[in-house]
Amino acid sequence: MKPYKHKVQYYETDQMGIVHHSNYIRWFEEARTDYMEQMGLGYDQMEEKGILSPVLSVEADYLRMVHFGETVTIETFVKEYNGIKLTVGYEVISDKTQMVHCRGITRHCFINREGKPLALKQTCLEFHNMFVKGLEDHKNK
């Protein structure tokens, strides 16, 4: 899997040129979307099958500042998956320092268009297997 790269834009920073904390959450989503596409099945394909995956919660630990003009690499991985809920992990690594500047997770569930919970193993084995493989890949690192 190729990690997601992001160059910090001016509008993402405050008056001191430091990335505003809210942008990390956006970067998590960008990286998660890219990760799923690289795994072979993106959100667009999931939604075509009538499966939605809302965010239940987000956590971010801000360890170091990132500044305007820097490029970060966002390592994305399946941290937990049980067929009904998914936890995706993120590490935002500065290309300049090679240090982790932020760690985070997003928690998701799966629902149909009517908002009823779904078990992917029963609803769409293709997506279920993709997340199981992602979890196994992460555990074997």
GROMACS .gro file of N, CA and C in nm:
model
  423
    1MET      N    1   0.083  -0.118   0.000
    1MET     CA    2   0.000   0.000   0.000
    1MET      C    3   0.088   0.125   0.000
    2LYS      N    4   0.053   0.217  -0.085
    2LYS     CA    5   0.127   0.342  -0.093
    2LYS      C    6   0.064   0.442   0.005
    3PRO      N    7   0.143   0.499   0.097
    3PRO     CA    8   0.086   0.595   0.192
    3PRO      C    9   0.037   0.721   0.122
    4TYR      N   10  -0.059   0.786   0.182
    4TYR     CA   11  -0.118   0.908   0.128
    4TYR      C   12  -0.028   1.027   0.159
    5LYS      N   13  -0.006   1.114   0.061
    5LYS     CA   14   0.077   1.234   0.078
    5LYS      C   15  -0.012   1.357   0.071
    6HIS      N   16   0.022   1.457   0.155
    6HIS     CA   17  -0.054   1.582   0.154
    6HIS      C   18   0.042   1.699   0.177
    7LYS      N   19   0.034   1.798   0.088
    7LYS     CA   20   0.114   1.921   0.107
    7LYS      C   21   0.024   2.023   0.177
    8VAL      N   22   0.074   2.078   0.287
    8VAL     CA   23  -0.004   2.173   0.367
    8VAL      C   24  -0.028   2.301   0.288
    9GLN      N   25  -0.155   2.337   0.278
    9GLN     CA   26  -0.196   2.457   0.207
    9GLN      C   27  -0.208   2.575   0.304
   10TYR      N   28  -0.196   2.694   0.252
   10TYR     CA   29  -0.202   2.815   0.334
   10TYR      C   30  -0.333   2.824   0.413
   11TYR      N   31  -0.446   2.792   0.347
   11TYR     CA   32  -0.576   2.804   0.413
   11TYR      C   33  -0.594   2.705   0.529
   12GLU      N   34  -0.506   2.604   0.539
   12GLU     CA   35  -0.515   2.506   0.646
   12GLU      C   36  -0.443   2.552   0.774
   13THR      N   37  -0.381   2.669   0.766
   13THR     CA   38  -0.299   2.714   0.879
   13THR      C   39  -0.361   2.835   0.948
   14ASP      N   40  -0.311   2.861   1.068
   14ASP     CA   41  -0.352   2.980   1.142
   14ASP      C   42  -0.255   3.094   1.111
   15GLN      N   43  -0.268   3.204   1.182
   15GLN     CA   44  -0.185   3.322   1.156
   15GLN      C   45  -0.036   3.296   1.178
   16MET      N   46  -0.003   3.192   1.256
   16MET     CA   47   0.137   3.160   1.282
   16MET      C   48   0.193   3.059   1.181
   17GLY      N   49   0.110   3.021   1.082
   17GLY     CA   50   0.154   2.925   0.982
   17GLY      C   51   0.151   2.781   1.029
   18ILE      N   52   0.079   2.755   1.140
   18ILE     CA   53   0.068   2.621   1.196
   18ILE      C   54  -0.067   2.561   1.154
   19VAL      N   55  -0.067   2.435   1.117
   19VAL     CA   56  -0.190   2.369   1.074
   19VAL      C   57  -0.293   2.372   1.187
   20HIS      N   58  -0.414   2.417   1.153
   20HIS     CA   59  -0.524   2.417   1.250
   20HIS      C   60  -0.566   2.273   1.276
   21HIS      N   61  -0.597   2.242   1.401
   21HIS     CA   62  -0.625   2.104   1.441
   21HIS      C   63  -0.738   2.037   1.362
   22SER      N   64  -0.835   2.113   1.317
   22SER     CA   65  -0.949   2.054   1.244
   22SER      C   66  -0.908   1.991   1.112
   23ASN      N   67  -0.798   2.037   1.055
   23ASN     CA   68  -0.756   1.984   0.925
   23ASN      C   69  -0.707   1.840   0.932
   24TYR      N   70  -0.656   1.798   1.045
   24TYR     CA   71  -0.611   1.660   1.057
   24TYR      C   72  -0.728   1.563   1.035
   25ILE      N   73  -0.846   1.601   1.080
   25ILE     CA   74  -0.965   1.516   1.062
   25ILE      C   75  -0.997   1.505   0.912
   26ARG      N   76  -0.985   1.614   0.842
   26ARG     CA   77  -1.005   1.611   0.695
   26ARG      C   78  -0.900   1.522   0.629
   27TRP      N   79  -0.776   1.533   0.676
   27TRP     CA   80  -0.669   1.451   0.618
   27TRP      C   81  -0.695   1.303   0.645
   28PHE      N   82  -0.749   1.271   0.762
   28PHE     CA   83  -0.783   1.132   0.791
   28PHE      C   84  -0.881   1.080   0.686
   29GLU      N   85  -0.983   1.161   0.654
   29GLU     CA   86  -1.081   1.118   0.555
   29GLU      C   87  -1.019   1.102   0.417
   30GLU      N   88  -0.936   1.196   0.378
   30GLU     CA   89  -0.868   1.185   0.248
   30GLU      C   90  -0.786   1.056   0.243
   31ALA      N   91  -0.710   1.030   0.349
   31ALA     CA   92  -0.624   0.912   0.353
   31ALA      C   93  -0.706   0.783   0.355
   32ARG      N   94  -0.818   0.782   0.430
   32ARG     CA   95  -0.903   0.664   0.438
   32ARG      C   96  -0.965   0.633   0.301
   33THR      N   97  -1.010   0.736   0.232
   33THR     CA   98  -1.068   0.719   0.098
   33THR      C   99  -0.965   0.661   0.003
   34ASP      N  100  -0.844   0.716   0.007
   34ASP     CA  101  -0.735   0.668  -0.078
   34ASP      C  102  -0.700   0.523  -0.043
   35TYR      N  103  -0.693   0.493   0.085
   35TYR     CA  104  -0.660   0.358   0.133
   35TYR      C  105  -0.760   0.256   0.080
   36MET      N  106  -0.889   0.287   0.091
   36MET     CA  107  -0.991   0.193   0.044
   36MET      C  108  -0.982   0.174  -0.107
   37GLU      N  109  -0.956   0.281  -0.179
   37GLU     CA  110  -0.942   0.270  -0.325
   37GLU      C  111  -0.823   0.182  -0.360
   38GLN      N  112  -0.713   0.198  -0.287
   38GLN     CA  113  -0.595   0.115  -0.312
   38GLN      C  114  -0.622  -0.032  -0.278
   39MET      N  115  -0.709  -0.056  -0.179
   39MET     CA  116  -0.744  -0.194  -0.144
   39MET      C  117  -0.835  -0.257  -0.249
   40GLY      N  118  -0.890  -0.175  -0.338
   40GLY     CA  119  -0.968  -0.228  -0.449
   40GLY      C  120  -1.116  -0.194  -0.447
   41LEU      N  121  -1.166  -0.140  -0.336
   41LEU     CA  122  -1.308  -0.106  -0.327
   41LEU      C  123  -1.324   0.027  -0.254
   42GLY      N  124  -1.369   0.127  -0.327
   42GLY     CA  125  -1.382   0.259  -0.267
   42GLY      C  126  -1.522   0.286  -0.214
   43TYR      N  127  -1.537   0.403  -0.153
   43TYR     CA  128  -1.667   0.444  -0.099
   43TYR      C  129  -1.775   0.447  -0.207
   44ASP      N  130  -1.737   0.488  -0.329
   44ASP     CA  131  -1.836   0.495  -0.437
   44ASP      C  132  -1.896   0.356  -0.464
   45GLN      N  133  -1.813   0.253  -0.464
   45GLN     CA  134  -1.863   0.117  -0.486
   45GLN      C  135  -1.947   0.069  -0.368
   46MET      N  136  -1.907   0.108  -0.248
   46MET     CA  137  -1.982   0.071  -0.129
   46MET      C  138  -2.122   0.132  -0.136
   47GLU      N  139  -2.129   0.259  -0.170
   47GLU     CA  140  -2.257   0.328  -0.175
   47GLU      C  141  -2.344   0.278  -0.290
   48GLU      N  142  -2.282   0.236  -0.401
   48GLU     CA  143  -2.358   0.175  -0.512
   48GLU      C  144  -2.431   0.050  -0.464
   49LYS      N  145  -2.375  -0.020  -0.367
   49LYS     CA  146  -2.437  -0.141  -0.312
   49LYS      C  147  -2.534  -0.109  -0.198
   50GLY      N  148  -2.554   0.022  -0.173
   50GLY     CA  149  -2.648   0.063  -0.070
   50GLY      C  150  -2.592   0.057   0.072
   51ILE      N  151  -2.459   0.054   0.083
   51ILE     CA  152  -2.393   0.047   0.214
   51ILE      C  153  -2.333   0.183   0.245
   52LEU      N  154  -2.369   0.237   0.361
   52LEU     CA  155  -2.312   0.363   0.407
   52LEU      C  156  -2.226   0.334   0.530
   53SER      N  157  -2.127   0.419   0.552
   53SER     CA  158  -2.035   0.396   0.664
   53SER      C  159  -2.011   0.528   0.739
   54PRO      N  160  -2.107   0.566   0.824
   54PRO     CA  161  -2.089   0.692   0.897
   54PRO      C  162  -1.978   0.684   1.000
   55VAL      N  163  -1.923   0.800   1.030
   55VAL     CA  164  -1.822   0.811   1.134
   55VAL      C  165  -1.894   0.817   1.268
   56LEU      N  166  -1.856   0.729   1.359
   56LEU     CA  167  -1.914   0.727   1.494
   56LEU      C  168  -1.835   0.815   1.590
   57SER      N  169  -1.703   0.816   1.573
   57SER     CA  170  -1.618   0.900   1.659
   57SER      C  171  -1.483   0.920   1.593
   58VAL      N  172  -1.415   1.024   1.638
   58VAL     CA  173  -1.282   1.059   1.589
   58VAL      C  174  -1.196   1.094   1.709
   59GLU      N  175  -1.072   1.046   1.707
   59GLU     CA  176  -0.975   1.084   1.810
   59GLU      C  177  -0.847   1.126   1.739
   60ALA      N  178  -0.784   1.229   1.792
   60ALA     CA  179  -0.656   1.275   1.737
   60ALA      C  180  -0.567   1.319   1.851
   61ASP      N  181  -0.444   1.271   1.849
   61ASP     CA  182  -0.343   1.314   1.944
   61ASP      C  183  -0.240   1.396   1.867
   62TYR      N  184  -0.234   1.524   1.900
   62TYR     CA  185  -0.144   1.617   1.832
   62TYR      C  186  -0.011   1.617   1.906
   63LEU      N  187   0.091   1.564   1.843
   63LEU     CA  188   0.221   1.546   1.908
   63LEU      C  189   0.319   1.658   1.877
   64ARG      N  190   0.316   1.707   1.753
   64ARG     CA  191   0.408   1.812   1.709
   64ARG      C  192   0.335   1.896   1.605
   65MET      N  193   0.381   2.018   1.587
   65MET     CA  194   0.319   2.107   1.490
   65MET      C  195   0.364   2.074   1.348
   66VAL      N  196   0.274   2.100   1.253
   66VAL     CA  197   0.305   2.093   1.111
   66VAL      C  198   0.279   2.234   1.058
   67HIS      N  199   0.366   2.279   0.968
   67HIS     CA  200   0.360   2.417   0.919
   67HIS      C  201   0.325   2.424   0.770
   68PHE      N  202   0.284   2.543   0.731
   68PHE     CA  203   0.254   2.572   0.591
   68PHE      C  204   0.371   2.532   0.501
   69GLY      N  205   0.337   2.467   0.389
   69GLY     CA  206   0.437   2.430   0.290
   69GLY      C  207   0.500   2.294   0.311
   70GLU      N  208   0.486   2.238   0.432
   70GLU     CA  209   0.543   2.105   0.458
   70GLU      C  210   0.456   1.998   0.391
   71THR      N  211   0.516   1.885   0.366
   71THR     CA  212   0.443   1.770   0.314
   71THR      C  213   0.442   1.663   0.422
   72VAL      N  214   0.325   1.601   0.438
   72VAL     CA  215   0.311   1.492   0.534
   72VAL      C  216   0.271   1.365   0.461
   73THR      N  217   0.311   1.254   0.519
   73THR     CA  218   0.270   1.122   0.473
   73THR      C  219   0.175   1.068   0.578
   74ILE      N  220   0.061   1.018   0.534
   74ILE     CA  221  -0.037   0.965   0.629
   74ILE      C  222  -0.047   0.815   0.610
   75GLU      N  223   0.005   0.744   0.709
   75GLU     CA  224  -0.004   0.598   0.711
   75GLU      C  225  -0.144   0.563   0.763
   76THR      N  226  -0.214   0.479   0.688
   76THR     CA  227  -0.353   0.443   0.721
   76THR      C  228  -0.362   0.292   0.732
   77PHE      N  229  -0.438   0.245   0.832
   77PHE     CA  230  -0.447   0.101   0.852
   77PHE      C  231  -0.577   0.065   0.924
   78VAL      N  232  -0.620  -0.060   0.902
   78VAL     CA  233  -0.735  -0.113   0.975
   78VAL      C  234  -0.685  -0.154   1.112
   79LYS      N  235  -0.737  -0.088   1.214
   79LYS     CA  236  -0.694  -0.117   1.351
   79LYS      C  237  -0.781  -0.223   1.415
   80GLU      N  238  -0.913  -0.216   1.392
   80GLU     CA  239  -1.009  -0.313   1.445
   80GLU      C  240  -1.121  -0.332   1.344
   81TYR      N  241  -1.171  -0.452   1.336
   81TYR     CA  242  -1.284  -0.481   1.248
   81TYR      C  243  -1.351  -0.608   1.297
   82ASN      N  244  -1.484  -0.602   1.313
   82ASN     CA  245  -1.557  -0.721   1.358
   82ASN      C  246  -1.677  -0.756   1.269
   83GLY      N  247  -1.682  -0.697   1.150
   83GLY     CA  248  -1.793  -0.725   1.059
   83GLY      C  249  -1.906  -0.625   1.071
   84ILE      N  250  -1.914  -0.559   1.185
   84ILE     CA  251  -2.021  -0.461   1.209
   84ILE      C  252  -1.962  -0.322   1.229
   85LYS      N  253  -1.849  -0.316   1.297
   85LYS     CA  254  -1.780  -0.188   1.321
   85LYS      C  255  -1.636  -0.197   1.273
   86LEU      N  256  -1.585  -0.080   1.234
   86LEU     CA  257  -1.451  -0.067   1.179
   86LEU      C  258  -1.380   0.049   1.248
   87THR      N  259  -1.256   0.026   1.289
   87THR     CA  260  -1.172   0.134   1.341
   87THR      C  261  -1.051   0.146   1.250
   88VAL      N  262  -1.031   0.267   1.200
   88VAL     CA  263  -0.919   0.295   1.110
   88VAL      C  264  -0.819   0.382   1.187
   89GLY      N  265  -0.691   0.346   1.177
   89GLY     CA  266  -0.585   0.422   1.244
   89GLY      C  267  -0.505   0.504   1.145
   90TYR      N  268  -0.447   0.613   1.197
   90TYR     CA  269  -0.370   0.705   1.113
   90TYR      C  270  -0.246   0.752   1.189
   91GLU      N  271  -0.138   0.768   1.115
   91GLU     CA  272  -0.018   0.834   1.165
   91GLU      C  273   0.023   0.938   1.062
   92VAL      N  274   0.028   1.063   1.106
   92VAL     CA  275   0.068   1.173   1.018
   92VAL      C  276   0.216   1.197   1.043
   93ILE      N  277   0.297   1.169   0.941
   93ILE     CA  278   0.443   1.174   0.953
   93ILE      C  279   0.496   1.287   0.865
   94SER      N  280   0.576   1.374   0.924
   94SER     CA  281   0.636   1.484   0.850
   94SER      C  282   0.745   1.430   0.758
   95ASP      N  283   0.738   1.467   0.631
   95ASP     CA  284   0.844   1.427   0.539
   95ASP      C  285   0.976   1.496   0.576
   96LYS      N  286   0.966   1.612   0.639
   96LYS     CA  287   1.085   1.689   0.679
   96LYS      C  288   1.157   1.626   0.798
   97THR      N  289   1.082   1.587   0.901
   97THR     CA  290   1.144   1.536   1.024
   97THR      C  291   1.143   1.384   1.035
   98GLN      N  292   1.057   1.319   0.953
   98GLN     CA  293   1.036   1.174   0.960
   98GLN      C  294   0.978   1.131   1.095
   99MET      N  295   0.920   1.225   1.167
   99MET     CA  296   0.859   1.196   1.297
   99MET      C  297   0.707   1.198   1.286
  100VAL      N  298   0.642   1.122   1.374
  100VAL     CA  299   0.496   1.124   1.381
  100VAL      C  300   0.454   1.254   1.447
  101HIS      N  301   0.371   1.330   1.379
  101HIS     CA  302   0.324   1.458   1.432
  101HIS      C  303   0.180   1.449   1.484
  102CYS      N  304   0.107   1.349   1.440
  102CYS     CA  305  -0.030   1.328   1.488
  102CYS      C  306  -0.065   1.181   1.471
  103ARG      N  307  -0.138   1.127   1.571
  103ARG     CA  308  -0.192   0.991   1.562
  103ARG      C  309  -0.341   1.002   1.584
  104GLY      N  310  -0.416   0.919   1.514
  104GLY     CA  311  -0.560   0.925   1.534
  104GLY      C  312  -0.630   0.800   1.491
  105ILE      N  313  -0.760   0.797   1.523
  105ILE     CA  314  -0.846   0.688   1.478
  105ILE      C  315  -0.983   0.745   1.443
  106THR      N  316  -1.051   0.675   1.355
  106THR     CA  317  -1.193   0.701   1.329
  106THR      C  318  -1.266   0.569   1.346
  107ARG      N  319  -1.383   0.576   1.406
  107ARG     CA  320  -1.466   0.456   1.425
  107ARG      C  321  -1.589   0.470   1.336
  108HIS      N  322  -1.624   0.359   1.270
  108HIS     CA  323  -1.733   0.358   1.173
  108HIS      C  324  -1.824   0.237   1.198
  109CYS      N  325  -1.946   0.249   1.150
  109CYS     CA  326  -2.035   0.134   1.143
  109CYS      C  327  -2.084   0.125   0.999
  110PHE      N  328  -2.168   0.029   0.971
  110PHE     CA  329  -2.222   0.010   0.838
  110PHE      C  330  -2.374   0.007   0.848
  111ILE      N  331  -2.439   0.086   0.764
  111ILE     CA  332  -2.585   0.092   0.764
  111ILE      C  333  -2.636   0.091   0.621
  112ASN      N  334  -2.764   0.060   0.606
  112ASN     CA  335  -2.827   0.070   0.474
  112ASN      C  336  -2.884   0.212   0.459
  113ARG      N  337  -2.945   0.239   0.346
  113ARG     CA  338  -2.997   0.374   0.318
  113ARG      C  339  -3.109   0.415   0.414
  114GLU      N  340  -3.171   0.318   0.477
  114GLU     CA  341  -3.277   0.348   0.575
  114GLU      C  342  -3.220   0.368   0.715
  115GLY      N  343  -3.090   0.353   0.730
  115GLY     CA  344  -3.025   0.374   0.858
  115GLY      C  345  -3.020   0.252   0.947
  116LYS      N  346  -3.053   0.135   0.892
  116LYS     CA  347  -3.048   0.012   0.971
  116LYS      C  348  -2.908  -0.049   0.966
  117PRO      N  349  -2.859  -0.097   1.081
  117PRO     CA  350  -2.724  -0.155   1.087
  117PRO      C  351  -2.710  -0.277   0.995
  118LEU      N  352  -2.591  -0.292   0.940
  118LEU     CA  353  -2.558  -0.404   0.852
  118LEU      C  354  -2.436  -0.479   0.904
  119ALA      N  355  -2.436  -0.608   0.882
  119ALA     CA  356  -2.317  -0.692   0.903
  119ALA      C  357  -2.260  -0.719   0.765
  120LEU      N  358  -2.140  -0.670   0.739
  120LEU     CA  359  -2.083  -0.684   0.604
  120LEU      C  360  -2.067  -0.828   0.561
  121LYS      N  361  -2.040  -0.917   0.654
  121LYS     CA  362  -2.020  -1.058   0.617
  121LYS      C  363  -2.147  -1.115   0.552
  122GLN      N  364  -2.261  -1.067   0.595
  122GLN     CA  365  -2.389  -1.112   0.538
  122GLN      C  366  -2.433  -1.026   0.420
  123THR      N  367  -2.397  -0.897   0.423
  123THR     CA  368  -2.445  -0.803   0.322
  123THR      C  369  -2.356  -0.799   0.199
  124CYS      N  370  -2.225  -0.796   0.221
  124CYS     CA  371  -2.131  -0.783   0.110
  124CYS      C  372  -1.998  -0.846   0.148
  125LEU      N  373  -1.983  -0.970   0.114
  125LEU     CA  374  -1.862  -1.045   0.149
  125LEU      C  375  -1.735  -0.981   0.092
  126GLU      N  376  -1.749  -0.917  -0.022
  126GLU     CA  377  -1.634  -0.852  -0.087
  126GLU      C  378  -1.572  -0.744   0.004
  127PHE      N  379  -1.657  -0.659   0.061
  127PHE     CA  380  -1.607  -0.556   0.152
  127PHE      C  381  -1.561  -0.617   0.284
  128HIS      N  382  -1.633  -0.714   0.333
  128HIS     CA  383  -1.594  -0.783   0.455
  128HIS      C  384  -1.453  -0.840   0.441
  129ASN      N  385  -1.428  -0.911   0.333
  129ASN     CA  386  -1.296  -0.972   0.311
  129ASN      C  387  -1.187  -0.866   0.297
  130MET      N  388  -1.220  -0.753   0.236
  130MET     CA  389  -1.123  -0.646   0.220
  130MET      C  390  -1.078  -0.593   0.357
  131PHE      N  391  -1.174  -0.571   0.448
  131PHE     CA  392  -1.139  -0.519   0.580
  131PHE      C  393  -1.069  -0.625   0.665
  132VAL      N  394  -1.107  -0.751   0.651
  132VAL     CA  395  -1.038  -0.859   0.722
  132VAL      C  396  -0.892  -0.864   0.677
  133LYS      N  397  -0.870  -0.854   0.547
  133LYS     CA  398  -0.733  -0.855   0.494
  133LYS      C  399  -0.655  -0.734   0.546
  134GLY      N  400  -0.718  -0.618   0.548
  134GLY     CA  401  -0.652  -0.497   0.600
  134GLY      C  402  -0.611  -0.514   0.745
  135LEU      N  403  -0.698  -0.576   0.824
  135LEU     CA  404  -0.669  -0.600   0.965
  135LEU      C  405  -0.553  -0.698   0.980
  136GLU      N  406  -0.556  -0.806   0.902
  136GLU     CA  407  -0.448  -0.905   0.907
  136GLU      C  408  -0.315  -0.845   0.863
  137ASP      N  409  -0.318  -0.764   0.758
  137ASP     CA  410  -0.196  -0.698   0.710
  137ASP      C  411  -0.136  -0.611   0.819
  138HIS      N  412  -0.221  -0.538   0.891
  138HIS     CA  413  -0.172  -0.449   0.996
  138HIS      C  414  -0.115  -0.530   1.113
  139LYS      N  415  -0.181  -0.637   1.150
  139LYS     CA  416  -0.133  -0.719   1.261
  139LYS      C  417  -0.001  -0.790   1.229
  140ASN      N  418   0.020  -0.819   1.100
  140ASN     CA  419   0.142  -0.889   1.058
  140ASN      C  420   0.260  -0.795   1.033
  141LYS      N  421   0.241  -0.665   1.053
  141LYS     CA  422   0.350  -0.568   1.031
  141LYS      C  423   0.453  -0.576   1.139
   0.00000   0.00000   0.00000
